Short mmCIF file of C-alpha atoms in Angstrom, two decimals:
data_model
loop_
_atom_site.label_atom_id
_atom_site.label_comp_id
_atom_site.label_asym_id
_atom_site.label_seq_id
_atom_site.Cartn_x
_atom_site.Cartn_y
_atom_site.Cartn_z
CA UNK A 1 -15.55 22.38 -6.45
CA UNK A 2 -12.70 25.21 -6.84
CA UNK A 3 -14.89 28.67 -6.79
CA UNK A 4 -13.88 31.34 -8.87
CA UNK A 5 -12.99 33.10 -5.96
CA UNK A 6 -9.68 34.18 -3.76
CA UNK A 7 -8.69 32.07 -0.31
CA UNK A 8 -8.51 34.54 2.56
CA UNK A 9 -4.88 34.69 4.45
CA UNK A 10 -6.10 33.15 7.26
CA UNK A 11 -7.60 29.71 5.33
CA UNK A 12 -4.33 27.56 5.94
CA UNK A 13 -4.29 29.10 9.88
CA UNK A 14 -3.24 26.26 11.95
CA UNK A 15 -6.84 25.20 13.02
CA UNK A 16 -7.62 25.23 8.97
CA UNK A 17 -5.22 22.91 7.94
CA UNK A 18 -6.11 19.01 8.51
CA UNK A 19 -4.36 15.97 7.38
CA UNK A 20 -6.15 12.21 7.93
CA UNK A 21 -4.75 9.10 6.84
CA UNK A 22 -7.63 7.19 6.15
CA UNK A 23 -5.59 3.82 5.10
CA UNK A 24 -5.88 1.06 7.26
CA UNK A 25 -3.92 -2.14 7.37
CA UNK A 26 -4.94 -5.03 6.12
CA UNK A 27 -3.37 -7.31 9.09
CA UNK A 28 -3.90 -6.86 12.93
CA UNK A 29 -1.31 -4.71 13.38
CA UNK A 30 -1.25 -0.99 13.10
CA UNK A 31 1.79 0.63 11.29
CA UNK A 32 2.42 3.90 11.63
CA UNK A 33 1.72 5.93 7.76
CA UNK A 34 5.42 6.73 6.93
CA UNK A 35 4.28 8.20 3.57
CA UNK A 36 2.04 10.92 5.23
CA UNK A 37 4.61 11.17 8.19
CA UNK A 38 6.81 12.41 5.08
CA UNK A 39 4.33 15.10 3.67
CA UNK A 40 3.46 16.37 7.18
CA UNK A 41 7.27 17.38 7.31
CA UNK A 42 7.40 18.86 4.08
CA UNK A 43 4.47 21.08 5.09
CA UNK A 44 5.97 22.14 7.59
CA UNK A 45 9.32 23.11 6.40
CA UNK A 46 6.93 25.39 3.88
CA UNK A 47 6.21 27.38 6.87
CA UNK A 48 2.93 25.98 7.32
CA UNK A 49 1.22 24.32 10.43
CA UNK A 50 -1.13 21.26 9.77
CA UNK A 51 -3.37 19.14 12.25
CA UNK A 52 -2.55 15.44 11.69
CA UNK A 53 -4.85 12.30 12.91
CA UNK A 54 -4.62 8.78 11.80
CA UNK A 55 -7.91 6.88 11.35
CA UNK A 56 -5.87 3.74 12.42
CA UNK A 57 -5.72 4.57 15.94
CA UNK A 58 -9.56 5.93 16.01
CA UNK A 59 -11.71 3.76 18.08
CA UNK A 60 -14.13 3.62 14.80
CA UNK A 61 -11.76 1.83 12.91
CA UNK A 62 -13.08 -1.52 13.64
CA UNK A 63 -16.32 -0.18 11.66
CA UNK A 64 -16.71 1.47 8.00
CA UNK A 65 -19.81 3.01 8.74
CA UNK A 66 -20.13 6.05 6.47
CA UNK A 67 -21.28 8.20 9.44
CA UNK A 68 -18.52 6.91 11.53
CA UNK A 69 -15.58 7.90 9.08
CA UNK A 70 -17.48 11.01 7.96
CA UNK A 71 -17.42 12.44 11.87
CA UNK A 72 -13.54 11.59 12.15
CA UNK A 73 -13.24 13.62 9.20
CA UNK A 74 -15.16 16.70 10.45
CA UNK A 75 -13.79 17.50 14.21
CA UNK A 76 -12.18 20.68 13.05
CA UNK A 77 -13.29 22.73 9.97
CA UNK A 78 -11.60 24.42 7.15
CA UNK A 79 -9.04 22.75 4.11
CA UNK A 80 -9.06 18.72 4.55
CA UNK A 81 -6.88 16.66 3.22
CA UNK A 82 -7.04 12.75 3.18
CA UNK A 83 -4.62 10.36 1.86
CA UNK A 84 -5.75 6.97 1.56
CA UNK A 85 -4.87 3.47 -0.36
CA UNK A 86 -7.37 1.29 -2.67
CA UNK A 87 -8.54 -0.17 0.43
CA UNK A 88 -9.96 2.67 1.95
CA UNK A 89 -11.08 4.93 -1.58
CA UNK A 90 -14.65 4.05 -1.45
CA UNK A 91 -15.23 4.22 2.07
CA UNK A 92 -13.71 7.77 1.47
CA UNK A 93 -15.87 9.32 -1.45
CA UNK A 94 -19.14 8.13 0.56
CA UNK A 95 -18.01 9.73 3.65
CA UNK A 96 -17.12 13.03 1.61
CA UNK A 97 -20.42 12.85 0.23
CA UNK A 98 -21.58 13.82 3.29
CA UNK A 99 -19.64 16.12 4.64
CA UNK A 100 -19.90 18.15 1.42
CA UNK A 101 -23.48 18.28 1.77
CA UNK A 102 -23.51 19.19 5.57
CA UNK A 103 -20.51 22.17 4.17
CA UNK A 104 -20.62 22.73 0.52
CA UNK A 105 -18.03 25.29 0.60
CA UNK A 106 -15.33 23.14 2.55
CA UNK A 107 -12.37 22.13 0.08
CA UNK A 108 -11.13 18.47 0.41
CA UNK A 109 -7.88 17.20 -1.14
CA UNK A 110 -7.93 13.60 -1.73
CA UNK A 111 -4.33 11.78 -2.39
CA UNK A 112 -2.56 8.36 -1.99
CA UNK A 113 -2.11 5.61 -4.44
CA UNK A 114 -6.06 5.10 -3.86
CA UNK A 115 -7.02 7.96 -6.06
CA UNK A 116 -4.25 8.32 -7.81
CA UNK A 117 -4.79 6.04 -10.77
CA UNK A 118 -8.33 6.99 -11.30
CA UNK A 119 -8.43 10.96 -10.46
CA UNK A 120 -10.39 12.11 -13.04
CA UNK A 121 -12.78 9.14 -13.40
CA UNK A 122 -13.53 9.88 -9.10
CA UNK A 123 -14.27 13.88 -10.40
CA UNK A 124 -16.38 12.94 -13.05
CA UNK A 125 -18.77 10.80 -11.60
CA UNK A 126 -18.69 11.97 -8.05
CA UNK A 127 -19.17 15.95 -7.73
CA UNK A 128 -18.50 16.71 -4.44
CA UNK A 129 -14.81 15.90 -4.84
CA UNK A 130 -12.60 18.56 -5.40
CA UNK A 131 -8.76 18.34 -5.99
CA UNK A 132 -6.74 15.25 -6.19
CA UNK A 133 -2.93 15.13 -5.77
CA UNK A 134 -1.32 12.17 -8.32
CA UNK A 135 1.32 10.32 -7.55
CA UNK A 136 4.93 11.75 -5.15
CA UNK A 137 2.68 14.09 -3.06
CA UNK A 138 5.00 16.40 -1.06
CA UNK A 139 6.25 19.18 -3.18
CA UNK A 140 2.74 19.33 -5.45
CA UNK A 141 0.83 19.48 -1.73
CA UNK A 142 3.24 22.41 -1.05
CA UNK A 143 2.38 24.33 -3.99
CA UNK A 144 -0.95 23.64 -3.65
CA UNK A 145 -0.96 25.10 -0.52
CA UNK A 146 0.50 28.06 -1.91
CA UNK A 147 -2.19 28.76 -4.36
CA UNK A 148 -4.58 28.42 -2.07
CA UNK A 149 -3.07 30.84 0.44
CA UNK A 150 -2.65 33.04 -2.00
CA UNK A 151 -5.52 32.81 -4.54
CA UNK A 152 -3.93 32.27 -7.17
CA UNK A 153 -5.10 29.78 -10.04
CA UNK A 154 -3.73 26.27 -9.36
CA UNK A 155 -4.00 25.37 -12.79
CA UNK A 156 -0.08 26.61 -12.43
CA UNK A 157 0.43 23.63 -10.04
CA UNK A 158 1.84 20.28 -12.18
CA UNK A 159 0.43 16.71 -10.45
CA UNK A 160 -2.64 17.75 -9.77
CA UNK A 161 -6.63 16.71 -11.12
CA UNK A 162 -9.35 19.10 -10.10
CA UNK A 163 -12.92 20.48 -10.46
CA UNK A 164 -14.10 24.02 -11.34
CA UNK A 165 -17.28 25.71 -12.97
CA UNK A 166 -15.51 25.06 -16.13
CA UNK A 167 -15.32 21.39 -15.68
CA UNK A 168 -12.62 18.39 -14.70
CA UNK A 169 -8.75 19.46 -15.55
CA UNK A 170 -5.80 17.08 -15.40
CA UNK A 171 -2.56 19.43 -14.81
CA UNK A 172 0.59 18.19 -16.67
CA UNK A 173 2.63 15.58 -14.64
CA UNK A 174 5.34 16.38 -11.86
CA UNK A 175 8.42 15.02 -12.02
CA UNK A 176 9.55 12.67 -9.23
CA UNK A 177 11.77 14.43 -6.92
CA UNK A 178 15.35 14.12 -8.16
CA UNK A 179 16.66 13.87 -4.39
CA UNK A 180 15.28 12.44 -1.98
CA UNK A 181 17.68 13.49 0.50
CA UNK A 182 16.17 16.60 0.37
CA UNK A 183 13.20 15.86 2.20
CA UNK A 184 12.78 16.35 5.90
CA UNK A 185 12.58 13.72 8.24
CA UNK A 186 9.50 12.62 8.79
CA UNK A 187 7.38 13.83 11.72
CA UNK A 188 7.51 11.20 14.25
CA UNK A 189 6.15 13.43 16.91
CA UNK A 190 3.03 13.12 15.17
CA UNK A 191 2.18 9.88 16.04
CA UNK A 192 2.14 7.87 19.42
CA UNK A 193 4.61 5.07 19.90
CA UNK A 194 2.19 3.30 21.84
CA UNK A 195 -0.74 2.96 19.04
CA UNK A 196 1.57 1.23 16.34
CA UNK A 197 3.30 -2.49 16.36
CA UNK A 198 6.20 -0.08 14.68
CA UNK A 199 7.17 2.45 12.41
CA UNK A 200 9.25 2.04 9.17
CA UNK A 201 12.41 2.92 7.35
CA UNK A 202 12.36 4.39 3.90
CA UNK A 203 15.75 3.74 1.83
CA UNK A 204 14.51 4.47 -1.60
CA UNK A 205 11.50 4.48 -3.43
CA UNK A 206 9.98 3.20 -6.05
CA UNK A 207 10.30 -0.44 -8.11
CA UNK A 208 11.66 -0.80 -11.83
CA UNK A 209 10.10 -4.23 -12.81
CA UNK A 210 7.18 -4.74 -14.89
CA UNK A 211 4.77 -7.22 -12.80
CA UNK A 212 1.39 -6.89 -14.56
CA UNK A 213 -0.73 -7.30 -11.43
CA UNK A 214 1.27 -4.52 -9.37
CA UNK A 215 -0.06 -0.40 -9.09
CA UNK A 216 2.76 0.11 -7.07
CA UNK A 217 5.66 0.50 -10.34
CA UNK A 218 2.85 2.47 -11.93
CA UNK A 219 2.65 5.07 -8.93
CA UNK A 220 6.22 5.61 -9.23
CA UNK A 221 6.16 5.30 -12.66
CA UNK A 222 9.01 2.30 -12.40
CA UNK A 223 11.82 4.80 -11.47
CA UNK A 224 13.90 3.61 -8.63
CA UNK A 225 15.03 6.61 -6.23
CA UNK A 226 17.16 5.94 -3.26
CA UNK A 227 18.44 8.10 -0.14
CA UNK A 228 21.45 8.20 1.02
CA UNK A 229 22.93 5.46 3.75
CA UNK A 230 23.57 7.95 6.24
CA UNK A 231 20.46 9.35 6.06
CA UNK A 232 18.98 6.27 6.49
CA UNK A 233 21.24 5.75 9.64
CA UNK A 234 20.40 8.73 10.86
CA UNK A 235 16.47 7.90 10.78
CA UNK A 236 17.03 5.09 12.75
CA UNK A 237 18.95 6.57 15.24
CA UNK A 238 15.84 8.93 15.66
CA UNK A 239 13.59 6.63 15.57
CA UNK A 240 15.44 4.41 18.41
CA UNK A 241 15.82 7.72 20.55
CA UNK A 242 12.04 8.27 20.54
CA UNK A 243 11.06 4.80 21.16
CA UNK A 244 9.32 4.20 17.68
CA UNK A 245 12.11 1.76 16.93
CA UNK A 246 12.11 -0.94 19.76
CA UNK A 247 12.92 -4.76 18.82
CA UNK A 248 13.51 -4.68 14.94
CA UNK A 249 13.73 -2.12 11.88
CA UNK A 250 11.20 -2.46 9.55
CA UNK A 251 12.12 -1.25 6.14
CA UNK A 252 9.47 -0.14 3.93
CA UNK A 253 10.81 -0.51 0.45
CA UNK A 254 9.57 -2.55 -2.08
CA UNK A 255 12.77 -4.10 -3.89
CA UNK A 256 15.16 -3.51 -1.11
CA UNK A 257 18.06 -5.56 -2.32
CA UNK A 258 17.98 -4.00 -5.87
CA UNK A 259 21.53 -2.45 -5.72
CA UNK A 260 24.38 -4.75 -4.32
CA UNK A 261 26.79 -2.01 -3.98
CA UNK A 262 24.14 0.00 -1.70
CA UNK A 263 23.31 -3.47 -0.19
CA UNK A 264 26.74 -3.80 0.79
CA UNK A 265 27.09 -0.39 2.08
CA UNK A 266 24.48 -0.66 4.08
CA UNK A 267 25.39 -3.85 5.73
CA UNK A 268 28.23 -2.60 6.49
CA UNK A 269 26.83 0.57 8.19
CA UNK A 270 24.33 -1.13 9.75
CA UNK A 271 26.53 -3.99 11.34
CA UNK A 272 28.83 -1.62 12.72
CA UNK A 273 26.26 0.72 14.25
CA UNK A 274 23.51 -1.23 15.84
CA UNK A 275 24.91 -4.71 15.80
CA UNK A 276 22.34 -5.82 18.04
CA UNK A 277 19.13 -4.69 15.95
CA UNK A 278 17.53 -7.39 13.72
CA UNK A 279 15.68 -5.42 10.49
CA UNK A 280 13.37 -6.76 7.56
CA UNK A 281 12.97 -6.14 4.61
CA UNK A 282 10.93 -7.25 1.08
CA UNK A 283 12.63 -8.61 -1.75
CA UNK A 284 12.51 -10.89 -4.64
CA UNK A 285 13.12 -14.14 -5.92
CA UNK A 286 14.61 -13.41 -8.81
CA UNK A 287 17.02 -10.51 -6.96
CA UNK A 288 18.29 -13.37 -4.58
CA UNK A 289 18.85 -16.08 -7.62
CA UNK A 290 20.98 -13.37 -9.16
CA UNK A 291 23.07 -12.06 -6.45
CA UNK A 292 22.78 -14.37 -3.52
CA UNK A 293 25.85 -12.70 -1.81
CA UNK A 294 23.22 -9.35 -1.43
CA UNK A 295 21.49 -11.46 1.10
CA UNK A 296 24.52 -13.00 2.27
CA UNK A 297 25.96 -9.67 3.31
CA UNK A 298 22.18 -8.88 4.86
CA UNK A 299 22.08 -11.58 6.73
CA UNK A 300 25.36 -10.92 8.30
CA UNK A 301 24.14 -7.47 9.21
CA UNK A 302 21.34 -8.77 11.22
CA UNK A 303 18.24 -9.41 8.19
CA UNK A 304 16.12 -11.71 10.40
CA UNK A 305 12.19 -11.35 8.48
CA UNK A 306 11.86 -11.29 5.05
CA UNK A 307 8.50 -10.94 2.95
CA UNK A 308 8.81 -12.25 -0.68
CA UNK A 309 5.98 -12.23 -3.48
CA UNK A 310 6.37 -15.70 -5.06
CA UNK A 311 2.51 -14.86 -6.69
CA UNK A 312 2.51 -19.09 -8.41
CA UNK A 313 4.13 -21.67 -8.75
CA UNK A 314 3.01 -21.92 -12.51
CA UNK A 315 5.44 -21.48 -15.16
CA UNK A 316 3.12 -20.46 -17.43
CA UNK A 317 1.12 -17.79 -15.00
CA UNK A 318 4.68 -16.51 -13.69
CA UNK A 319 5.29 -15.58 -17.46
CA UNK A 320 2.52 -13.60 -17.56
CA UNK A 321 2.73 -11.80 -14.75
CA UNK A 322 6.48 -10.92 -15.44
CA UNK A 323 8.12 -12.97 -13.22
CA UNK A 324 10.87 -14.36 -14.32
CA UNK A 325 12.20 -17.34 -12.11
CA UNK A 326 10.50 -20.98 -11.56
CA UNK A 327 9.31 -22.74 -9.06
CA UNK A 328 12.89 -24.58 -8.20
CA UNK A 329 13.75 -20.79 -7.91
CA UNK A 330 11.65 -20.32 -5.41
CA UNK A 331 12.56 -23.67 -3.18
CA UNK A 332 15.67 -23.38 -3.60
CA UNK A 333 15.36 -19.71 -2.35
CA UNK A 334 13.13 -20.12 0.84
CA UNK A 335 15.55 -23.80 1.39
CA UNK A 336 18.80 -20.95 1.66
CA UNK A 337 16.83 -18.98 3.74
CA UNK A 338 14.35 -20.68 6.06
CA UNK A 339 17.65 -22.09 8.36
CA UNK A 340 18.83 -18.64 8.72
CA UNK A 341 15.96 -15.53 9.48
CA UNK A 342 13.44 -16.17 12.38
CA UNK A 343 10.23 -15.33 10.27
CA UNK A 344 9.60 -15.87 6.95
CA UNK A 345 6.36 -14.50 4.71
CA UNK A 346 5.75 -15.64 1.14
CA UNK A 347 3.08 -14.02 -1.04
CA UNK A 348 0.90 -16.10 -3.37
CA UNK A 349 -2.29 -15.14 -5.64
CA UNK A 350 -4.89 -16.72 -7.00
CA UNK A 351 -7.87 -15.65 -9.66
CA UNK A 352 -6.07 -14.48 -12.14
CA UNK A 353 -8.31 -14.93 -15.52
CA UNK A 354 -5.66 -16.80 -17.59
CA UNK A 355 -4.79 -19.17 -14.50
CA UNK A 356 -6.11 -22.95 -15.20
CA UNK A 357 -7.19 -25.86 -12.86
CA UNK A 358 -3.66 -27.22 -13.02
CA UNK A 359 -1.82 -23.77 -12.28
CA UNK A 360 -3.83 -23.70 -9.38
CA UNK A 361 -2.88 -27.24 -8.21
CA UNK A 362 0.67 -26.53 -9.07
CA UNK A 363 0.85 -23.31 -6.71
CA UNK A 364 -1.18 -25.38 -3.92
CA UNK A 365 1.32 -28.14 -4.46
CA UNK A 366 4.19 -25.70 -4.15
CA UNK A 367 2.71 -23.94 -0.83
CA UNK A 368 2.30 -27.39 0.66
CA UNK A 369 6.01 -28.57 0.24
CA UNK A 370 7.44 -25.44 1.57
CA UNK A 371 5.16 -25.95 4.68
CA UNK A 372 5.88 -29.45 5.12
CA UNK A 373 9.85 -28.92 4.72
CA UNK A 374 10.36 -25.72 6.46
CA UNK A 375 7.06 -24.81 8.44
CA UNK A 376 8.97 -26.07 11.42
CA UNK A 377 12.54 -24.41 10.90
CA UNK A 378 11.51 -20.96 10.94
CA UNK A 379 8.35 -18.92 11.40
CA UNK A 380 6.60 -19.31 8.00
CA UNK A 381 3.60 -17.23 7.48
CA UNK A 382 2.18 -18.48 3.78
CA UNK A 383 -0.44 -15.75 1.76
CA UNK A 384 -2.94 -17.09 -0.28
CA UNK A 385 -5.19 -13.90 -1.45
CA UNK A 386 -7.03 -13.56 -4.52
CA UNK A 387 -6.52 -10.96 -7.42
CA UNK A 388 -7.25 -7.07 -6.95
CA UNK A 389 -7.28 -6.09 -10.33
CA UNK A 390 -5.57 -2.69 -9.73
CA UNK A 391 -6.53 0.23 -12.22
CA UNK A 392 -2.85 1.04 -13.88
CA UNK A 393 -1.49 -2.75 -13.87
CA UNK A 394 -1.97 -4.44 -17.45
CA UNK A 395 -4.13 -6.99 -16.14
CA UNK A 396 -6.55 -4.45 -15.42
CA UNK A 397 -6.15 -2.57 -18.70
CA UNK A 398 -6.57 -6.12 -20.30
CA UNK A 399 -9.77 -7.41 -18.35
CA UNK A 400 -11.67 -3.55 -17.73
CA UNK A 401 -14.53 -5.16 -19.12
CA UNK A 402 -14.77 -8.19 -17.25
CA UNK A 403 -14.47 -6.63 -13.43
CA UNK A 404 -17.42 -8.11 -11.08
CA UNK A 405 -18.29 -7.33 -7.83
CA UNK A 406 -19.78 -9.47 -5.26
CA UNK A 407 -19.49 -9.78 -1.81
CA UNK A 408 -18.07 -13.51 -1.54
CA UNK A 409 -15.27 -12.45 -3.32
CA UNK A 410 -12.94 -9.70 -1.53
CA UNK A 411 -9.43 -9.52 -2.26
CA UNK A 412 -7.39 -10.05 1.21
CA UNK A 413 -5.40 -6.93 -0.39
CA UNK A 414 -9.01 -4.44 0.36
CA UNK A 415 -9.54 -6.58 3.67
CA UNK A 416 -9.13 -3.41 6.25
CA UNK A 417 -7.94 -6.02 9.17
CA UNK A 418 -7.62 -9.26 9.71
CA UNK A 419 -6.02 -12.48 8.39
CA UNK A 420 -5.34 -11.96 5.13
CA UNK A 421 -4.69 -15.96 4.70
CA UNK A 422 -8.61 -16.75 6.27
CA UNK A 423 -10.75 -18.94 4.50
CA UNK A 424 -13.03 -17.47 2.38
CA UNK A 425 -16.20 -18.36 4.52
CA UNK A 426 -14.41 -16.70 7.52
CA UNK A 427 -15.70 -12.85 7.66
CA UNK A 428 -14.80 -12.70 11.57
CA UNK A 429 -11.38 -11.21 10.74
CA UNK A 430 -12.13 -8.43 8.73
CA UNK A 431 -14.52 -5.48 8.48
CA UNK A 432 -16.86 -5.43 5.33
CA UNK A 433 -17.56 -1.64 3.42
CA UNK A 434 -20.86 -1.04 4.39
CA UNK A 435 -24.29 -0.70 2.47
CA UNK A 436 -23.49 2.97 1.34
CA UNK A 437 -20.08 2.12 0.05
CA UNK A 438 -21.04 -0.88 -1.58
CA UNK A 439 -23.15 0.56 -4.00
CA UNK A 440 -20.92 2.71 -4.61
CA UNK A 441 -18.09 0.02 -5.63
CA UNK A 442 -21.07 -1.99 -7.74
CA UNK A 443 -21.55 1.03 -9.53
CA UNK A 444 -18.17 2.09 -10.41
CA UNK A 445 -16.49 -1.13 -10.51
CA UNK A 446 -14.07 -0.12 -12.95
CA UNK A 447 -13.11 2.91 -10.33
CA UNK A 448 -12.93 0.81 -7.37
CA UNK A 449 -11.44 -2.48 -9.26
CA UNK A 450 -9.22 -3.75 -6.21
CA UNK A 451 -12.76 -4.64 -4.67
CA UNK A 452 -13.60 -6.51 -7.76
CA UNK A 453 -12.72 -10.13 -9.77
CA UNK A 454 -12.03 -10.64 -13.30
CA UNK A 455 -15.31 -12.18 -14.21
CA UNK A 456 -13.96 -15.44 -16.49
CA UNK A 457 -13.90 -19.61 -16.96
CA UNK A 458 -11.24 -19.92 -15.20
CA UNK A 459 -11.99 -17.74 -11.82
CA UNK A 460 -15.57 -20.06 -11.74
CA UNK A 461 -13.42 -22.97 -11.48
CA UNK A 462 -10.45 -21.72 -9.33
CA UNK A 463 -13.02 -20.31 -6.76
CA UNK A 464 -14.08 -23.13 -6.31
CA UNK A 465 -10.67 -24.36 -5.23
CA UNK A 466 -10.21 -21.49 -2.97
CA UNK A 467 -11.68 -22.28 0.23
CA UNK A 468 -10.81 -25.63 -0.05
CA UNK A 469 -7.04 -25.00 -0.60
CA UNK A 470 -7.22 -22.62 2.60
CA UNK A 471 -8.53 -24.92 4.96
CA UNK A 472 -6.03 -27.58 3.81
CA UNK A 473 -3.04 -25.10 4.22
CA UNK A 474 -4.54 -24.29 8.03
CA UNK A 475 -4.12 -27.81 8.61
CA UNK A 476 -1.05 -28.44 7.27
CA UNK A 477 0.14 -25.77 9.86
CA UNK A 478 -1.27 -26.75 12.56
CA UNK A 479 0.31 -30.55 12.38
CA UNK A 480 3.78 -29.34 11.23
#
């Protein structure tokens, strides 16, 4: 809780000030946090000095143990801060939970898309939080940092939820930064080259389409933001001179090819400058149906991996999730591209509560054709995961009050490693929340909904399907 009190001068002193990302991947490989690489810079250019670890490299990572997380947390004392996704949230407030009651008087600072969405539900029901940042997180971090350094009341600071004696207070929104130029680079030196399989490029942020199972256009409100092509050039040139950047550019953004104009820019910058360096990116089916020279002009420049969210192959369930291609779409789509990138990862979902028994079969059909035509022209690496009903998408506004919990039944998206494509039955890939945390997530299911399913007909029927449809697909790999 904020205290009715002043901070000392000395509170943000450069033992004071610590910085954990708590998120943790939900594959085998370690990425390094770009997001918090970002606000570690913008600290810093306030004139402040922070301490930055990443959980991800811990040797404890391969446990969520309460204790375990809680001791990261605690190896220096004064203000914490931890950003973390959906995956990690829970694991989080039970870990807090006990350092608060070891230090009452430390303040922690939770932010990330994991508490974003449900800020003041997380200081209502679980009093030893403090202060949440929502949403874009540098500049509102910065000016929280001012407050605190100089006592002043952060009810001045916009983007920001928080507990007092008075009770929970939501501040008025932030704006989105306007540039994002204007952000520093982000602070490579704070992370090791050696602990991560790489670290990515940001080009713009943000996603303006309306999927209804996606936090992610909620978070950023569905404004699309970009940076400037040189600035993008010039990140990879630093990242290439420190060794971050070895055998491929990653980029990070969700709708890459959104602009064909920047696309082309870009290709052409890239091409000339590191003609040699293969990059990947995420995109869209319905972004490559409508400007197929975008990808043309990417693949020219040296686009070798590509990671598309195809979510069905149901006409009906694509409707309602706000998709707006087909399944010919689709095959025709992975047909242009599986003869020309080296890897290739498509995205599907299952459990949704308005899927049937035959939208099922018609997305297992549809996974089974692309793996028998292609799975042998190109890497293919096929996702089958089940629903996280994300608070802020429209599924989860629509189906609240049917969220259950139950430990069969965990979303590949809140696995914390692993292979997200495993059979259900398989728990040797991924590490489970422990007892602690569990409760936790049974008790505030509506809080913690990305560990949950949307209780319906439908999911008891499709579940069944599940593991069924995995173990097929493995197969199906395995003799193509």
């Amino acid at each position: 809780m904020i205290q009715d009190k002043s901070y000392s001068n000395d509170m943000l002193s450069p033992v004071n000030l610590f910085f954990v990302n708590t998120s943790l991947s939900n594959t085998n490989d370690i990425y390094a946090p770009l997001g918090c690489l970002y606000l570690v810079a913008a600290v810093r250019q306030a004139g402040y000095e922070i301490q930055f670890r990443d959980y991800q490299t811990s040797s404890s990572r391969s446990s969520l143990e309460t204790s375990a997380l809680a001791k990261y947390l605690t190896v220096t004392q004064g203000v914490l801060a931890v950003g973390c996704m959906h995956n990690m949230l829970p694991s989080v407030v039970a870990a807090l939970e006990l350092i608060k009651h070891a230090d009452p008087s430390r303040l922690a600072i939770l932010g990330g898309p994991g508490p974003s969405g449900v800020a003041q539900a997380l200081l209502e029901r679980f009093p030893w939080l403090d202060v949440i940042v929502i949403g874009e997180g540098e500049a509102t971090f910065v000016e929280l940092l001012h407050c605190l350094k100089s006592g002043s009341d952060i009810k001045s600071v916009c983007g920001i939820a928080f507990r007092d004696s008075a009770g929970v207070h939501i501040t008025p929104s932030r704006q989105l930064l306007s540039n994002l130029d204007s952000l520093p680079p982000p602070a490579y030196d704070c992370v090791n080259k050696d602990d991560y399989a790489h670290v990515g490029i940001m080009t713009a942020r943000g996603c303006p389409c309306g999927c209804t199972f996606c936090s992610t256009t909620q978070f950023w409100r569905r404004a699309y933001r970009t940076r400037s092509i040189g600035k993008v050039m010039d990140d990879i040139r630093t990242g290439l001179t420190m060794g971050l950047i070895t055998e491929m550019v990653h980029i990070t953004d969700d709708t890459f090819p959104l602009s064909p104009v920047r696309v082309a820019e870009f290709a052409q910058r890239y091409k000339a400058e590191f003609p040699s360096l293969p990059f990947g990116c995420m995109m869209r089916i319905d972004q490559i149906v409508r400007n197929p020279i975008v990808i043309d002009d990417l693949l020219k420049a040296g686009l070798s991996a590509a990671f598309i969210g195809v979510e069905s192959g149901s006409a009906s369930v694509l409707r309602r999730l706000g998709k707006p291609y087909t399944a010919d779409d689709t095959m025709n789509v992975v047909t242009y591209l599986a003869g020309r990138l080296r890897n290739l990862q498509l995205s599907f979902i299952w459990g949704f509560p308005f899927e049937t028994r035959k939208d099922f079969m018609t997305t297992q059909i549809l996974m089974q054709r692309i793996y028998a035509k292609f799975g042998k022209k190109v890497k293919l690496d096929l996702l089958f995961s089940q629903l996280s009903p994300m608070p802020q998408t429209t599924i989860y506004d629509e189906y609240v009050g049917q969220l259950a919990f139950s430990e069969k039944f965990l979303s590949a998206v809140v696995m914390t490693s692993g292979d997200s494509g495993q059979a259900l039955s398989d728990r040797r890939a991924y590490v489970e929340p422990d007892a602690r945390t569990k409760v936790l997530i049974r008790e505030n299911k509506d809080v913690f909904a990305g560990f949950c399913y949307v209780k319906s007909d439908a999911f008891a029927e499709t579940s069944q399907l599940a593991e069924g449809a995995h173990l097929l697909l493995r197969q199906i790999l395995e003799a193509v």
